[in-house]
Every structure is written in structure tokens, then in C-alpha cells.
């Protein structure tokens, strides 16, 4: 990797390391190990080999010719991160951190997960590299995300049900931090997005920057007007944008979950919405907070974008204007999934379809010799239990009912 990374404790006013005293030592240790690994050609060679053999990198970039023709404007290109092993970009970060954990001599991995995507990626790399794995997941999320719990357990991870607070992602993060405070001597906390206390935002960005670096190669000769990515915590977007941040072009567009529309609790629009600066879970950024300063519940049709905070670097880049923010409604997202499935034979993850939805609006406003690049952060197979009951409700529910009936009949 010829690129020299830049590390920051703070991104403007955002970021930092607002943690309990007990977590300073493991974060210091992690930062030192990360910097030394990124300067070690042997580590980078091994990372590149695992990226190639196990993840399947480089992932392709598709010229979406049919979609471009129908929309009648800019040429749409789709970076197919969904073709990475496990079906999404999260594996890039999981692979980087597990190699780092092994280099640090750690013997056990812990992680938090919300919808379960990061838990699946972590469980997969733990299986591959032979680490015992504990994934903290809210009780509510476990109940509604059974397919991902199934996969984590299939990979051999222990999924621990978190019963405190709202029993969702933020409670799972708290539980993972609590575990780590007592276990860091032999345990690595494999955090899932470009947020949390320093050095996690830098580290996750660097391990995801492989996406953007491939895009640089894959767009040579194209006149790229804009790059578009969905933003949950911000890991796929910051990795996709990374090589372009210090330049003035192309436009970098982050797409947040517009959910059911305006109103607190109806969406997860932070940068373009009602979020306020705050310090939550170890870092300063924009968060959706209620009047008491408590983290607000959010909604999105996509399980991966309904996070109340945003990575500190994106918060800063939003403030400086380098990254523009847009949002897509749940209904526009479903339409985008259908549009790319029918016209390109590619099923976007619901998260990634937020970027697709914005591209569908933007492309017709631009000339035909310009390019738009969408990051398809994941493929949509994982969403079948959500999207099928929206797109073809009756046959899908009928199918589920018959499955249960057949199973119950077999038990008798
Ligand atoms: C988790 C997830 C996201 C959102 O997370 P970021 O950290 O913002 O990238 C987006 N797309 C997919 C497919 C995901 O699984």
C-alpha cells in the first residue's frame, strides 16, 4: 500500500477519546500496535493476501449501462462490495482488526452488533483465524435478526443477549466496553464502524480504504462527478471516500436513512436533521438526542443505518462541506432495490439502496459523459425477510406460514 495514512485523535472538534480511565491503557496499546502494523510491509503483505484469497478482492466495478440509459444522464457505475465474502464491506474491517489482534498476541475477540452484520463478519474471521468470539447483541435485536444470529452461531461465535437499557445496539456497545475494561490483557474489542474512541475511527477507515483505492484504479479515464455511499456509522462511506477527501473533486455524497419521513424517531438523519453535538460512547460527534440528552430511538427500513450517531470524521467533513449529505425515504429505497434488480440483475442491500436512490435522482441532472459511482456496500440476500414481505407480501407470508405448519406437523 503506497499510501501513507494520516492519524487523528480529533477531526476538527469531533472524535477524541472520552473514556473511563480504565480504558486508556488498552486504547493506547491498540493505537501503538496499529501504527506499527501499518508501517510494517510484512503486515501489509499479509493483509493484501487475505483480502485477495478470503474476501475476494478486488471487488468489481459494474458499468450499469441499462440503468444509465433509462435515466438518460450520467453514466452510473456500481462498486460491488456486496460480492465480498459474507456479502458486505464489514469483512474488510474485521479482517484488518483480526490480523492486528493476532499480531498483538490477543487470544479472544469480543464485538458489539446491532442488526448482526458486523457480528457475522467478526464471527467469520474468528472462525477463519481460530479465535474464540463473543458477540454482544441486544435482546430486542436478537429477536428480530434471527438469520444473522443463526450465521454467527454457525461460525462458532457465542452470542450474548444484552438485557439492559433499550436492549439494542447502544446497550450492546456498553456491554462490550464493560467486558473489555476487565479483559483487555488477552482480549481485542473488534469495533464495527468508523466511530468510537480514538484510534477506532482511523483504524476502521484505513481498513475500509481498500474500497476507495480500488475505485481510483477502476475509474481511470472516467470523468467522475460524484461518489455516493450510504452512511450508518460511516465505515463504508469513509473507506470509499478516503483517497478523494483531500482533493476538491469529485463531489462526495453521504446518504442517511430518511425512514418514514420527518419527525424524531421516524428516521436516522443526523447531518441533515436534528442531531446535536454530544459525547456518547467515547467520542464527540453529532447524535440524535432527546431533551434530556439521551440517545434517541431511530427508524429505517434498513437494519444497518438506524444508528443515532455518526463517525466523527464524517461529522467534521459534513461541517466543512467536503462531504454533502442527502437522505432517502424507505419507499424510495425499496424502489431503488427493484430498479437495480430489474435493470441490472443486481440486488442491493437495503442500506446500499439508499445510495442507489440518490443516484437515480442525480444521474438525469448530469451530462452523459460524466460518471457517478455508487458504493453497493452489501448485497440484498440478507434482507429477504424484510424486503420480500414489502415487495410481495402475501405469497411471502403464505410461504412462512406453510413452513411453520409443515415443521409443526413433522414434530407430531
Ligand atoms: C452495516 C452496514 C452499513 C452501515 O454501516 P457503515 O458503517 O455506515 O458502513 C451499510 N451497508 C451494509 C450492507 C451494512 O451491513
XYZ file of C-alpha atoms and ligand atoms in Angstrom:
427
model
C 0.000 0.000 0.000
C 1.795 3.129 -1.189
C -0.498 5.469 0.717
C 0.723 6.966 3.947
C -2.175 7.147 6.368
C -2.870 10.233 8.426
C -3.933 9.636 12.011
C -6.066 11.950 14.076
C -7.262 11.928 17.656
C -9.660 14.688 16.648
C -11.313 15.681 13.384
C -11.899 19.381 13.983
C -13.931 19.419 17.201
C -15.076 15.796 16.788
C -13.621 12.475 17.810
C -11.316 12.167 20.778
C -11.127 9.525 23.464
C -13.723 10.273 26.111
C -13.462 7.050 28.066
C -13.212 5.882 31.645
C -9.640 5.856 32.956
C -9.511 2.053 32.837
C -9.854 2.045 29.026
C -6.928 4.374 28.383
C -4.334 1.615 28.619
C -5.928 -0.730 26.036
C -6.615 2.172 23.647
C -3.009 3.369 23.947
C -1.786 -0.162 23.319
C -4.089 -0.546 20.321
C -3.019 2.770 18.799
C 0.662 1.886 19.078
C 0.119 -1.582 17.621
C -1.987 -0.214 14.758
C 0.584 2.417 13.783
C 3.424 -0.069 13.914
C 1.472 -2.626 11.856
C 0.593 -0.089 9.166
C 4.288 0.754 8.805
C 5.316 -2.916 8.553
C 5.467 -4.277 4.989
C 5.048 -7.862 6.275
C 1.724 -6.947 7.916
C 0.537 -5.112 4.803
C 1.516 -8.035 2.560
C -0.408 -10.472 4.698
C -3.408 -8.142 4.789
C -3.326 -7.915 0.993
C -3.126 -11.707 0.670
C -6.115 -12.290 2.957
C -8.039 -9.564 1.144
C -7.406 -11.386 -2.109
C -7.880 -15.012 -1.071
C -10.528 -14.781 1.606
C -12.522 -11.624 0.891
C -12.248 -11.908 -2.888
C -10.680 -8.533 -3.576
C -10.561 -6.554 -5.683
C -14.353 -6.406 -5.894
C -15.581 -5.485 -9.389
C -16.999 -2.178 -10.541
C -20.030 -2.560 -12.795
C -20.898 -0.080 -15.526
C -24.665 -0.033 -15.065
C -25.373 0.559 -18.752
C -29.104 -0.189 -18.702
C -29.740 1.985 -15.676
C -27.692 4.832 -17.169
C -29.588 4.644 -20.457
C -33.007 4.610 -18.771
C -32.135 7.578 -16.545
C -30.681 9.412 -19.532
C -27.878 11.296 -17.839
C -24.558 10.485 -16.169
C -23.082 7.010 -16.531
C -23.720 5.008 -13.363
C -21.026 2.735 -12.009
C -21.571 0.396 -9.067
C -18.726 -0.750 -6.840
C -19.861 -4.263 -5.961
C -18.722 -4.566 -2.334
C -21.626 -6.948 -1.886
C -19.561 -9.558 -3.724
C -17.080 -9.648 -0.854
C -17.198 -12.838 1.224
C -20.050 -12.629 3.779
C -21.877 -10.231 1.438
C -20.821 -6.775 2.580
C -17.937 -4.402 3.261
C -17.818 -5.128 7.009
C -15.470 -8.032 6.387
C -12.714 -5.567 5.299
C -12.529 -4.102 8.788
C -12.954 -7.452 10.515
C -10.023 -8.935 8.589
C -7.771 -5.958 9.319
C -8.517 -5.985 13.023
C -8.193 -9.739 13.470
C -4.730 -9.683 11.892
C -3.863 -6.843 14.234
C -5.231 -8.741 17.247
C -3.108 -11.749 16.337
C -0.035 -9.545 15.959
C -0.748 -8.128 19.434
C -0.870 -11.632 20.900
C -4.540 -11.423 21.878
C -6.353 -14.708 22.426
C -10.028 -13.752 22.379
C -12.281 -11.420 20.376
C -15.343 -9.507 21.512
C -17.656 -7.382 19.388
C -20.932 -5.497 19.529
C -23.574 -5.883 16.891
C -26.874 -4.186 16.128
C -28.573 -5.788 13.159
C -25.964 -8.531 13.243
C -23.970 -7.706 10.100
C -20.842 -6.767 11.993
C -21.324 -9.761 14.289
C -21.431 -12.035 11.257
C -18.238 -10.548 9.783
C -16.467 -10.828 13.141
C -17.648 -14.390 13.738
C -16.463 -15.336 10.242
C -12.916 -14.010 10.703
C -12.731 -15.574 14.179
C -13.600 -18.928 12.604
C -11.010 -18.392 9.876
C -8.211 -17.313 12.238
C -9.070 -19.567 15.175
C -10.195 -17.109 17.866
C -12.975 -17.670 20.402
C -15.569 -14.987 19.762
C -18.188 -13.356 21.977
C -20.703 -11.055 20.284
C -22.837 -8.748 22.443
C -26.258 -8.157 20.943
C -29.382 -6.545 22.415
C -32.201 -8.893 23.320
C -34.569 -6.961 21.017
C -32.134 -7.248 18.096
C -31.631 -10.968 18.701
C -35.375 -11.493 18.464
C -35.743 -9.561 15.185
C -32.499 -10.576 13.457
C -32.614 -14.358 13.790
C -30.939 -15.089 10.411
C -27.761 -13.263 11.486
C -27.782 -14.886 14.927
C -28.017 -18.219 13.135
C -24.963 -17.355 10.990
C -22.874 -16.137 13.937
C -23.572 -19.367 15.806
C -22.862 -21.401 12.695
C -19.405 -19.746 12.577
C -18.959 -20.828 16.203
C -19.415 -17.490 17.983
C -21.172 -17.097 21.304
C -23.952 -14.518 21.027
C -24.646 -12.889 24.394
C -28.090 -11.378 24.862
C -27.904 -7.871 26.404
C -30.915 -7.168 28.592
C -30.082 -3.668 29.862
C -31.482 -0.328 28.626
C -33.359 -0.398 25.337
C -31.789 -3.850 24.662
C -30.400 -2.692 21.297
C -27.065 -1.637 19.777
C -26.041 1.073 22.243
C -26.554 -1.324 25.146
C -24.513 -3.955 23.310
C -21.660 -1.412 22.930
C -21.808 -0.633 26.661
C -21.629 -4.325 27.482
C -18.676 -4.892 25.139
C -16.815 -1.930 26.707
C -17.520 -3.334 30.170
C -16.131 -6.722 29.156
C -13.047 -5.097 27.597
C -12.298 -2.995 30.689
C -11.751 -6.237 32.587
C -10.309 -8.431 29.847
C -8.029 -6.335 27.622
C -4.873 -8.153 28.662
C -5.856 -11.052 26.394
C -8.896 -9.709 24.523
C -9.304 -7.459 21.470
C -12.501 -5.443 21.064
C -13.282 -5.592 17.339
C -15.422 -2.487 16.883
C -17.575 -2.374 13.767
C -17.738 1.142 12.322
C -15.601 4.267 11.907
C -16.579 5.628 15.306
C -15.944 5.133 19.000
C -12.897 6.400 20.876
C -9.626 7.024 19.022
C -7.928 5.062 17.418
C -11.017 3.200 16.136
C -12.182 5.875 13.618
C -8.723 5.990 11.993
C -8.276 2.248 12.108
C -11.634 1.333 10.629
C -11.219 3.975 7.897
C -7.813 2.604 6.934
C -9.081 -0.980 6.732
C -12.052 0.162 4.635
C -9.963 2.471 2.431
C -9.157 -0.542 0.263
C -12.562 0.137 -1.346
C -11.689 3.693 -2.380
C -8.184 2.754 -3.513
C -9.612 0.149 -5.864
C -12.101 2.713 -7.149
C -9.193 5.044 -8.016
C -7.806 2.307 -10.292
C -11.196 1.299 -11.649
C -12.263 4.840 -12.600
C -9.111 5.805 -14.505
C -10.130 7.665 -17.635
C -13.637 8.427 -16.347
C -14.857 11.913 -15.515
C -16.343 11.187 -12.085
C -18.807 13.868 -10.981
C -19.850 12.274 -7.697
C -19.339 9.304 -5.401
C -22.336 8.202 -3.376
C -22.440 5.947 -0.328
C -24.897 5.226 2.465
C -23.985 6.323 5.977
C -24.813 4.386 9.124
C -21.874 4.723 11.475
C -19.882 5.673 8.409
C -17.405 2.895 7.654
C -18.252 2.022 4.049
C -18.579 5.685 3.089
C -15.357 6.893 4.704
C -13.428 3.975 3.167
C -14.945 4.654 -0.256
C -14.239 8.405 0.012
C -10.804 8.174 1.613
C -8.481 8.724 -1.387
C -10.619 11.670 -2.553
C -11.071 13.581 0.714
C -8.113 15.925 0.278
C -9.000 16.754 -3.333
C -11.721 19.220 -4.341
C -13.459 16.798 -6.695
C -15.447 14.613 -7.159
C -18.473 15.515 -5.034
C -18.725 13.103 -2.114
C -22.309 12.379 -1.091
C -23.312 10.521 2.059
C -26.860 9.217 2.216
C -28.673 8.868 5.529
C -31.821 6.941 6.322
C -34.857 9.151 5.709
C -37.066 6.389 7.118
C -40.766 7.224 7.206
C -40.079 10.964 6.853
C -39.513 13.867 9.240
C -40.047 13.597 12.988
C -37.920 12.439 15.892
C -37.778 8.640 15.923
C -39.023 8.301 12.326
C -35.632 8.367 10.594
C -31.892 8.339 11.232
C -30.985 11.660 9.612
C -28.176 13.121 11.676
C -26.274 15.528 9.445
C -29.259 16.833 7.536
C -31.594 16.644 10.514
C -31.991 17.362 14.178
C -28.786 15.860 15.539
C -26.816 17.784 18.124
C -23.187 17.655 19.153
C -22.636 15.336 22.073
C -20.215 12.900 23.646
C -21.529 9.347 23.587
C -19.701 6.042 23.931
C -16.263 7.541 23.978
C -16.307 10.099 21.164
C -17.661 13.503 20.256
C -19.901 13.782 17.226
C -23.457 14.532 16.121
C -26.145 12.424 17.779
C -29.910 12.283 17.742
C -30.713 13.103 21.361
C -33.896 13.766 23.267
C -34.417 16.810 25.511
C -32.612 15.096 28.381
C -29.598 14.402 26.181
C -30.405 10.698 25.987
C -29.774 8.861 22.714
C -32.954 8.799 20.663
C -34.550 5.759 19.031
C -34.361 5.838 15.237
C -36.100 4.122 12.353
C -35.038 2.833 8.950
C -36.209 0.013 6.720
C -32.535 -0.978 6.622
C -31.202 -2.508 9.796
C -27.706 -1.107 9.253
C -28.461 2.610 9.013
C -30.642 3.177 12.079
C -27.835 4.413 14.297
C -28.267 7.627 16.319
C -24.661 8.802 15.911
C -22.198 9.257 13.060
C -18.451 8.728 12.797
C -16.509 11.840 13.890
C -14.592 12.288 10.638
C -17.809 12.389 8.618
C -19.315 14.820 11.130
C -16.312 17.065 10.532
C -16.326 16.652 6.741
C -20.027 17.491 6.804
C -19.267 20.634 8.756
C -16.515 21.712 6.339
C -18.746 20.911 3.365
C -16.374 18.399 1.737
C -18.991 15.672 2.193
C -22.568 16.556 1.280
C -25.427 14.752 2.953
C -28.699 13.612 1.452
C -31.336 11.173 2.629
C -33.651 8.594 1.071
C -37.055 7.519 2.322
C -37.871 3.866 2.980
C -40.211 3.864 -0.033
C -37.528 5.326 -2.344
C -35.116 2.678 -1.094
C -37.467 -0.186 -1.976
C -37.979 1.381 -5.417
C -34.208 1.556 -5.884
C -33.817 -2.125 -4.942
C -36.424 -3.021 -7.583
C -34.893 -0.698 -10.198
C -31.390 -2.168 -9.997
C -32.673 -5.745 -9.679
C -34.829 -5.457 -12.807
C -32.494 -3.422 -14.952
C -29.044 -4.565 -13.877
C -29.586 -8.012 -12.345
C -28.034 -6.831 -9.087
C -29.840 -6.878 -5.727
C -28.622 -4.057 -3.480
C -28.712 -4.367 0.301
C -31.360 -2.029 1.725
C -28.589 0.122 3.196
C -26.762 0.445 -0.132
C -30.036 1.132 -1.962
C -30.123 4.488 -0.130
C -27.117 5.464 -2.261
C -28.831 3.946 -5.300
C -31.938 6.049 -4.675
C -29.934 9.284 -4.642
C -28.080 8.247 -7.810
C -31.417 7.659 -9.556
C -32.357 11.282 -8.813
C -28.959 12.799 -9.557
C -27.991 10.979 -12.779
C -30.625 12.620 -15.045
C -29.412 16.099 -13.984
C -25.875 15.435 -15.251
C -24.447 15.137 -18.792
C -23.906 11.697 -20.355
C -20.112 11.989 -20.358
C -19.948 12.260 -16.556
C -19.788 9.286 -14.202
C -21.487 8.626 -10.885
C -20.039 5.912 -8.667
C -22.274 4.202 -6.111
C -20.851 2.043 -3.374
C -23.040 -1.041 -3.122
C -21.876 -1.758 0.419
C -23.732 -5.057 0.550
C -25.941 -7.394 -1.419
C -29.604 -7.829 -0.603
C -29.822 -11.556 0.139
C -29.678 -10.837 3.869
C -32.757 -8.603 3.610
C -35.129 -11.202 2.230
C -37.132 -11.391 5.467
C -37.695 -7.619 5.354
C -37.905 -6.851 1.637
C -39.960 -9.863 0.482
C -42.807 -9.028 2.825
C -42.838 -5.468 1.450
C -42.403 -6.296 -2.246
C -44.531 -9.496 -2.468
C -46.289 -9.649 0.929
C -48.960 -12.304 0.524
C -47.028 -15.087 -1.151
C -44.133 -14.489 1.230
C -46.212 -14.637 4.419
C -48.054 -17.658 2.990
C -44.688 -19.335 2.488
C -43.607 -18.606 6.079
C -46.920 -19.912 7.419
C -46.623 -23.153 5.450
C -43.043 -23.609 6.621
C -44.186 -23.408 10.253
C -47.157 -25.699 9.644
C -45.006 -28.299 7.908
C -42.487 -28.132 10.730
C -45.161 -28.464 13.453
C -46.830 -31.352 11.594
C -43.484 -33.150 11.402
C -42.969 -32.845 15.144
C -46.242 -34.585 15.974
C -23.604 -2.108 8.478
C -23.896 -1.778 7.083
C -23.938 -0.438 6.636
C -23.794 0.739 7.556
O -22.599 0.830 8.241
P -21.456 1.869 7.861
O -20.504 1.742 8.987
O -22.076 3.220 7.764
O -20.886 1.445 6.571
C -24.138 -0.198 5.292
N -24.320 -1.209 4.415
C -24.306 -2.502 4.799
C -24.517 -3.551 3.774
C -24.096 -2.831 6.141
O -24.081 -4.112 6.509
